[in-house]
Short mmCIF file of C-alpha atoms in Angstrom, two decimals:
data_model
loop_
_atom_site.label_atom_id
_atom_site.label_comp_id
_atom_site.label_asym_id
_atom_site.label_seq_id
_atom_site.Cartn_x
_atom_site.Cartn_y
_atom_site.Cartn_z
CA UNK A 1 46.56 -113.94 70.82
CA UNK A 2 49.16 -111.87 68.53
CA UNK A 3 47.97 -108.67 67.84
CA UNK A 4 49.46 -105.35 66.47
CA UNK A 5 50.29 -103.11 68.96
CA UNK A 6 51.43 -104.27 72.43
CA UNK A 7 49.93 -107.23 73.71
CA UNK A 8 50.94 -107.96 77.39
CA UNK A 9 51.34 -111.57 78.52
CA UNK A 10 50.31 -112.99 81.79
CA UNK A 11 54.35 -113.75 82.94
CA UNK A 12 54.63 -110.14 82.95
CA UNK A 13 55.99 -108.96 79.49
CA UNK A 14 54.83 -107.68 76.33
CA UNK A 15 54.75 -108.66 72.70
CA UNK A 16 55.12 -105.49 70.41
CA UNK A 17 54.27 -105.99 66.95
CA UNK A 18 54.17 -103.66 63.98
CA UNK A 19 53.62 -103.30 60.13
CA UNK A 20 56.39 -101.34 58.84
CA UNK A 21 57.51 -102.34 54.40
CA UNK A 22 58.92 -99.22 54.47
CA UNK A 23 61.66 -99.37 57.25
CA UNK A 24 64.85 -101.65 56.74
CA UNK A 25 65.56 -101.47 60.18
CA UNK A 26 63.05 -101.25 63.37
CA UNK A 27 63.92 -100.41 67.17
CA UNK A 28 61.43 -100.13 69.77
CA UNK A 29 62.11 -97.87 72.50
CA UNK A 30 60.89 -98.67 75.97
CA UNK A 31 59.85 -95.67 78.68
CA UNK A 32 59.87 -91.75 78.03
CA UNK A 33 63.70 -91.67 77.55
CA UNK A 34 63.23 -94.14 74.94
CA UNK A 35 65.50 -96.55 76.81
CA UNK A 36 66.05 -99.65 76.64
CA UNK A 37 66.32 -99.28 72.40
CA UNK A 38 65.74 -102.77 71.42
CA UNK A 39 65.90 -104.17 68.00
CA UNK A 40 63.18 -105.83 66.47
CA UNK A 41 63.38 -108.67 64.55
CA UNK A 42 61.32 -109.28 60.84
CA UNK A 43 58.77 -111.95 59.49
CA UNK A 44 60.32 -110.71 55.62
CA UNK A 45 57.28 -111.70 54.01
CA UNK A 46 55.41 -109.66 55.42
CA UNK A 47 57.45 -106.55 56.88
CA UNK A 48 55.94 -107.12 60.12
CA UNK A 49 58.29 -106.31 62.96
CA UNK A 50 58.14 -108.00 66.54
CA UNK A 51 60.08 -108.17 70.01
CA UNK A 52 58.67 -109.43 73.56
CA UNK A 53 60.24 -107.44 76.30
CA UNK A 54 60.12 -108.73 80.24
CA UNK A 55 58.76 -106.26 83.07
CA UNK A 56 56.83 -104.19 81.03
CA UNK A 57 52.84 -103.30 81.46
CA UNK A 58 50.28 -101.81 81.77
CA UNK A 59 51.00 -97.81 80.71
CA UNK A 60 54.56 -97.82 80.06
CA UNK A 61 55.38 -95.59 77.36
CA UNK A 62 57.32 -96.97 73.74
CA UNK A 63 57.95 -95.62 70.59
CA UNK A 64 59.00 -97.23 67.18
CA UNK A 65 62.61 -96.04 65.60
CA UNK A 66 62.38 -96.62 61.73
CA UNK A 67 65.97 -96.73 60.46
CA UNK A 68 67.49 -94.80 63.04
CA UNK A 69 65.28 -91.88 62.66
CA UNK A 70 62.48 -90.10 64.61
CA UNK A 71 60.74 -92.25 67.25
CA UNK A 72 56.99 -92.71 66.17
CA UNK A 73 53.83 -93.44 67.71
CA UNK A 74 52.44 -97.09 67.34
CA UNK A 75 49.85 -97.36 64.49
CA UNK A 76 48.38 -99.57 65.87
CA UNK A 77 48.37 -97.85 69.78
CA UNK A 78 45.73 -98.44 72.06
CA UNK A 79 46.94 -95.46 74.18
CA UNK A 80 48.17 -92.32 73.63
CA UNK A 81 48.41 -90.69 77.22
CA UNK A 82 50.14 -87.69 76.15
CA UNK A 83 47.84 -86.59 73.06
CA UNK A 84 48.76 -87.98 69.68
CA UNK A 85 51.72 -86.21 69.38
CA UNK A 86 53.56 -88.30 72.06
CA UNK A 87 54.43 -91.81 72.69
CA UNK A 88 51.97 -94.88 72.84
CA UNK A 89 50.98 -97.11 75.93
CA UNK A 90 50.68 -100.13 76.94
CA UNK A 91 47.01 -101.21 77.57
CA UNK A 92 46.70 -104.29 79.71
CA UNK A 93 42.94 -105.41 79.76
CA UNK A 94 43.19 -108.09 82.72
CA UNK A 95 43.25 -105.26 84.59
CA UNK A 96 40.25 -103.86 84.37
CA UNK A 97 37.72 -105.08 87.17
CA UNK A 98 33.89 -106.27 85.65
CA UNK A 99 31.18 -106.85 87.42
CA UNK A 100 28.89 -107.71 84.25
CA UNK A 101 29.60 -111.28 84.00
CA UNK A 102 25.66 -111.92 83.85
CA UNK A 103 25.45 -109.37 80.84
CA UNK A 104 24.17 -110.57 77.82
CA UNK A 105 23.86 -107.68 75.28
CA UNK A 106 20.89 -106.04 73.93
CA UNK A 107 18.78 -107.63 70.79
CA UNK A 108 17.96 -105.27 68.08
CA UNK A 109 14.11 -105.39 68.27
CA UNK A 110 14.73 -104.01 71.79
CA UNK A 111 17.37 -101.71 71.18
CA UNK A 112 16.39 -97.82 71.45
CA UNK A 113 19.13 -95.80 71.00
CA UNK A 114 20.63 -92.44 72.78
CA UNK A 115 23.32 -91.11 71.07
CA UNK A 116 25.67 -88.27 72.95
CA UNK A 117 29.28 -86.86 72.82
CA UNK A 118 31.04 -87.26 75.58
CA UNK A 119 32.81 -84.39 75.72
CA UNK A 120 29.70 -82.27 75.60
CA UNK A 121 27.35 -84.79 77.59
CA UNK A 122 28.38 -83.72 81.34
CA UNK A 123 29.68 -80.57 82.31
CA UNK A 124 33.06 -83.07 83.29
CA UNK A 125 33.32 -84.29 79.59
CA UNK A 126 34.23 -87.45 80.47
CA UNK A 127 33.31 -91.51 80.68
CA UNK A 128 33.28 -91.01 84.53
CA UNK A 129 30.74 -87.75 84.50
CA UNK A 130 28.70 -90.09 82.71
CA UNK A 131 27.86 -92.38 84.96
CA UNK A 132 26.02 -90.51 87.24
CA UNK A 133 23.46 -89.79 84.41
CA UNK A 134 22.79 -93.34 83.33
CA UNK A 135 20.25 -93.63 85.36
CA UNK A 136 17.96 -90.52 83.90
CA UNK A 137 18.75 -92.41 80.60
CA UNK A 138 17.43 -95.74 81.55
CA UNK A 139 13.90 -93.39 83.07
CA UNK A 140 13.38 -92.34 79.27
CA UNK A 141 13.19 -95.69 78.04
CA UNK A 142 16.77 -95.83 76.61
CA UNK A 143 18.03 -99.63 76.06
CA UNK A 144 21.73 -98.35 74.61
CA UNK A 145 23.50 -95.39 74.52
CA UNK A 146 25.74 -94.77 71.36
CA UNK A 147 28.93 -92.83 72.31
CA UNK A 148 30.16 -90.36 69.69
CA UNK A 149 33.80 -91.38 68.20
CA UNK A 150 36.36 -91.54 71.31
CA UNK A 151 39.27 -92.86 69.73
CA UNK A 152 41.91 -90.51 69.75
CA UNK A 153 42.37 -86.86 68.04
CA UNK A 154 44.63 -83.69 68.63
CA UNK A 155 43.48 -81.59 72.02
CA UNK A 156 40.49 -81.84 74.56
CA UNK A 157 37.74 -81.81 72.71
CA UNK A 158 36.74 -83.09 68.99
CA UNK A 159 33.49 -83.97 67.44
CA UNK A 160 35.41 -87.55 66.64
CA UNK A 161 35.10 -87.92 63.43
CA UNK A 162 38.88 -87.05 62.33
CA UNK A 163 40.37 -89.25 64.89
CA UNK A 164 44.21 -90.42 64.58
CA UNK A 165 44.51 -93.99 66.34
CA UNK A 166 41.58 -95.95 65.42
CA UNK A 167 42.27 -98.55 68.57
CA UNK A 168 43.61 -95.58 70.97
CA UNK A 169 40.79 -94.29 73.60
CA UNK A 170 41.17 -90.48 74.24
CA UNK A 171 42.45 -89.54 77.32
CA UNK A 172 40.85 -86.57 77.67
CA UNK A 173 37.50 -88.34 78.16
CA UNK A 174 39.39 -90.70 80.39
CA UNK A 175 41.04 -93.17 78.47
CA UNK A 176 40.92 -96.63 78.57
CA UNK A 177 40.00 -97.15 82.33
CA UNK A 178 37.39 -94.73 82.15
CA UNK A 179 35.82 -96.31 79.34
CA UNK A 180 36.01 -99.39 81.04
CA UNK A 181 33.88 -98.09 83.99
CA UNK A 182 31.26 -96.22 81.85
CA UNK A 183 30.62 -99.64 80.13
CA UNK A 184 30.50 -101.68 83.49
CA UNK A 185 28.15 -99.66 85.17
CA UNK A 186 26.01 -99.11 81.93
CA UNK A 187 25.79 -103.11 81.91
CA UNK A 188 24.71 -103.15 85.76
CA UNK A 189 21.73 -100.96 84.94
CA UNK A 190 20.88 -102.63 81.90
CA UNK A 191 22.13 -100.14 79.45
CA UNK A 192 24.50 -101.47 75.85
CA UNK A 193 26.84 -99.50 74.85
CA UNK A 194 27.50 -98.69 71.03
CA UNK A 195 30.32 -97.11 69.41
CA UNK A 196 31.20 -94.94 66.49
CA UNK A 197 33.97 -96.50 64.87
CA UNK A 198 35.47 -94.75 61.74
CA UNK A 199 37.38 -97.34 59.53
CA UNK A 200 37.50 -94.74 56.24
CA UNK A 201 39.99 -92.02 56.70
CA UNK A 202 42.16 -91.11 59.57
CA UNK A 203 42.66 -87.90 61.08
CA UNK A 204 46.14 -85.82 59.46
CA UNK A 205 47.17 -84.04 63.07
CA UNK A 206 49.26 -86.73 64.86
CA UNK A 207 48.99 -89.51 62.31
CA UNK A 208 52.19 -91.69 61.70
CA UNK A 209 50.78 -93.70 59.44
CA UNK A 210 51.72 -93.13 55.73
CA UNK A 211 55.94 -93.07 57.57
CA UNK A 212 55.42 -97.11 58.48
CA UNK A 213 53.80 -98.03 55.20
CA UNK A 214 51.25 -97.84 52.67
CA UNK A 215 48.38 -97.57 54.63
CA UNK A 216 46.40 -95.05 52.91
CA UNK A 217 45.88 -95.31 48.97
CA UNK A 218 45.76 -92.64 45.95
CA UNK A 219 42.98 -94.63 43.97
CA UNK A 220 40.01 -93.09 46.17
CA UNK A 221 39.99 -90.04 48.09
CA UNK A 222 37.25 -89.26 50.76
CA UNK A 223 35.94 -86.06 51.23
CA UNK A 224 37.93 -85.80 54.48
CA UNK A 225 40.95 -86.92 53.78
CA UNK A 226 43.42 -89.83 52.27
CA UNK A 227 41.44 -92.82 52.16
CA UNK A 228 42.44 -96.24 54.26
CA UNK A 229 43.71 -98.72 52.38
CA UNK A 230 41.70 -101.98 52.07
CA UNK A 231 42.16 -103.47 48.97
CA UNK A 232 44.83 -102.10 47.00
CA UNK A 233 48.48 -103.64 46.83
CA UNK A 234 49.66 -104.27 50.40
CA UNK A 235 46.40 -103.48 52.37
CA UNK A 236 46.20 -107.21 54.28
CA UNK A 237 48.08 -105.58 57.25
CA UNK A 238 45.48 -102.62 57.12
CA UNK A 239 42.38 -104.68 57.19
CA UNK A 240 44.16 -106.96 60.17
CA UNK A 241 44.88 -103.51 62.31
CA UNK A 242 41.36 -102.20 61.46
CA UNK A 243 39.73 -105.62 62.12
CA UNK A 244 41.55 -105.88 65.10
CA UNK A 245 40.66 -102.34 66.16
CA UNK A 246 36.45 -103.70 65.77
CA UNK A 247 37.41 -106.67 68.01
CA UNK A 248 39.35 -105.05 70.34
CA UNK A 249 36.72 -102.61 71.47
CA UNK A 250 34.27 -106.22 71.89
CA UNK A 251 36.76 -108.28 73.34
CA UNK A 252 38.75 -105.42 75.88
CA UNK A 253 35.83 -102.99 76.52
CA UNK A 254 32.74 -105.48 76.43
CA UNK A 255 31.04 -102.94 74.21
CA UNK A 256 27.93 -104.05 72.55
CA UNK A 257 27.71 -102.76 69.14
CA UNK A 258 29.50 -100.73 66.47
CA UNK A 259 28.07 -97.99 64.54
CA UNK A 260 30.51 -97.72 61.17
CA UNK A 261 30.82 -94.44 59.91
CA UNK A 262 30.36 -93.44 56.36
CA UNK A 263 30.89 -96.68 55.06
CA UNK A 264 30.12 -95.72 51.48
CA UNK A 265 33.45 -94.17 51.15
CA UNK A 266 35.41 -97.47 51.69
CA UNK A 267 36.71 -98.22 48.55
CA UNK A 268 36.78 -101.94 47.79
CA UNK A 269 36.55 -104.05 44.40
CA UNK A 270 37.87 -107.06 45.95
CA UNK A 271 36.18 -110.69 45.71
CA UNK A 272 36.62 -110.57 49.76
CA UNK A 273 34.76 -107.32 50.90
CA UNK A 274 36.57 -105.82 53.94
CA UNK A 275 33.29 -104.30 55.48
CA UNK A 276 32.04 -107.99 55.21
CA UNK A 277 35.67 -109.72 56.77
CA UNK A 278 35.01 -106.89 59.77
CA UNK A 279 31.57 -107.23 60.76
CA UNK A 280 31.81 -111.20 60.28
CA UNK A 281 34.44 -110.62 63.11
CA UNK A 282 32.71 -108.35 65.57
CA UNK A 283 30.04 -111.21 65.62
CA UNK A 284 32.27 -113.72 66.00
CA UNK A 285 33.90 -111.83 69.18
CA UNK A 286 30.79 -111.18 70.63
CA UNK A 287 29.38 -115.21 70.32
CA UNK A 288 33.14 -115.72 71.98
CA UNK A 289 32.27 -113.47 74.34
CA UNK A 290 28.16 -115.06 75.24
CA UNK A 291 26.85 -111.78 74.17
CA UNK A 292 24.45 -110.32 71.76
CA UNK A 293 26.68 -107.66 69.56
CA UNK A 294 25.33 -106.07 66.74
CA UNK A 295 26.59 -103.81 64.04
CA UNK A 296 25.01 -100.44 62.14
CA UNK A 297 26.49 -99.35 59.28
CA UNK A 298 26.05 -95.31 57.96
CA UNK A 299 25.89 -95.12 54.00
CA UNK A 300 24.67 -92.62 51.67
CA UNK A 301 24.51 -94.86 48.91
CA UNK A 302 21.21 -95.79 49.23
CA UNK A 303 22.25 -99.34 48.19
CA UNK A 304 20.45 -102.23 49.28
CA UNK A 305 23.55 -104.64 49.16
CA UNK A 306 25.11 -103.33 52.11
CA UNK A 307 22.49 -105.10 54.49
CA UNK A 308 21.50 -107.67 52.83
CA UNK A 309 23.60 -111.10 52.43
#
């Protein structure tokens, strides 16, 4: 599977891949010296940069050099172990140990939601603090608990919704072995697991973005920020790392639904709606996967159309 971001094999490297029009020349640089510097090599149609490197895994630190200039955080990063402001890591899922091999998901007519913040929810403020309320959940009749955005933001503590790597899991809270847990014991009590996901906007503190490439656009703005780019000129590489993102969190953290945030303010003409392309691949992950996963969508449009086929 060939993914953006870092993608470790089972022989013990890792693919790196990255959307960068903008750069005429990529390096990725390997550990927190930023050595080895190792040049990347182009698929020219469409500016996406790749390189497989041997011995590296799970939370080794890389950067991306674009032209020789400052080393950048990976857009697509599913780790940022130093806050947003430093390098990416590698994630390696195979790592993780489940226990919830029997889990099948929950089914919407039996899904009651609890929806918390995890920085806020246990006087710890994080994934592993949880766990040891779970079970007072499950006594009030709880079926899933819906975790506030966690991907991650500038600092300790953020209400989520201005979050910098969509695919990144804050390590504040715990990052992505924490979340791991949290979800594995929620599944051995019975509990799903939602997540806020925000596929709008990103958040401006940290964000490398708009350096690699076009991946925000001036022909909508949100009321938060630049909007993401889904179906202006150049946006196929934006839908892949947000679609990726949805999947990743099914596929990687076993999570059982996504909650999309604000999803009136994704602004998209196209014949091939993006909101439809993303949720058409959460499913498809989850019947991969043997599991029930469903998806909520937040709108204030009041408009029918965006549940309906």
């Amino acid at each position: 599977m060939n993914r953006l971001g870092a993608t470790p094999r089972a022989d013990g490297s890792t693919r790196f891949e990255v959307w960068a029009p903008y750069a005429a020349a990529v390096e990725l640089e390997v550990g927190v010296d930023g050595r080895p510097r190792i040049e990347m090599a182009v698929t020219e149609e469409r500016d996406v940069w790749t390189t497989t490197v041997e011995g590296v895994g799970h939370g080794v630190r890389y950067r991306y050099r674009l032209d020789g200039n400052f080393a950048l955080a990976d857009p697509a990063s599913g780790w940022q172990p130093d806050g947003v402001h430093g390098p990416s890591a590698v994630v390696d899922p195979a790592r993780f140990t489940w226990t919830d091999d029997g889990w099948r998901g929950v089914e919407l007519a039996d899904t009651v939601l609890y929806e918390l913040h995890v920085g806020t929810f246990t006087p710890e403020g994080t994934f592993d603090g949880m766990i040891g309320q779970l079970d007072r959940l499950l006594a009030l009749g709880v079926t899933s608990i819906e975790l506030m955005p966690v991907n991650a933001f500038p600092g300790r503590r953020n209400w989520g919704y201005d979050g910098v790597f969509p695919s990144a899991v804050q390590e504040s809270y715990g990052g992505p072995d924490g979340l791991a847990r949290l979800v594995d014991a929620a599944h051995e009590r019975g509990l799903g697991v939602v997540l806020d996901v925000i596929y709008n906007h990103l958040g401006p503190e940290g964000s490398v973005h708009a350096r690699y490439g076009p991946y925000f656009t001036d022909a909508f703005a949100t009321p938060w920020g630049d909007a993401l780019n889904v179906a202006q000129a150049h946006s196929d590489e934006v839908r892949r790392m947000c679609i990726e993102s949805a999947t990743r969190w099914i596929e990687d953290f076993h999570l059982d639904a996504l909650r999309l945030d604000a999803v009136d303010t994704i602004h998209d003409p196209s014949a091939r709606p993006f909101l439809a392309e993303l949720i058409a691949a959460v499913h498809a992950a989850g019947d991969r996967a043997g599991r029930t996963v469903l998806t909520f969508v937040e709108s204030a449009a009041n408009d029918p159309r965006t549940v309906r086929p």
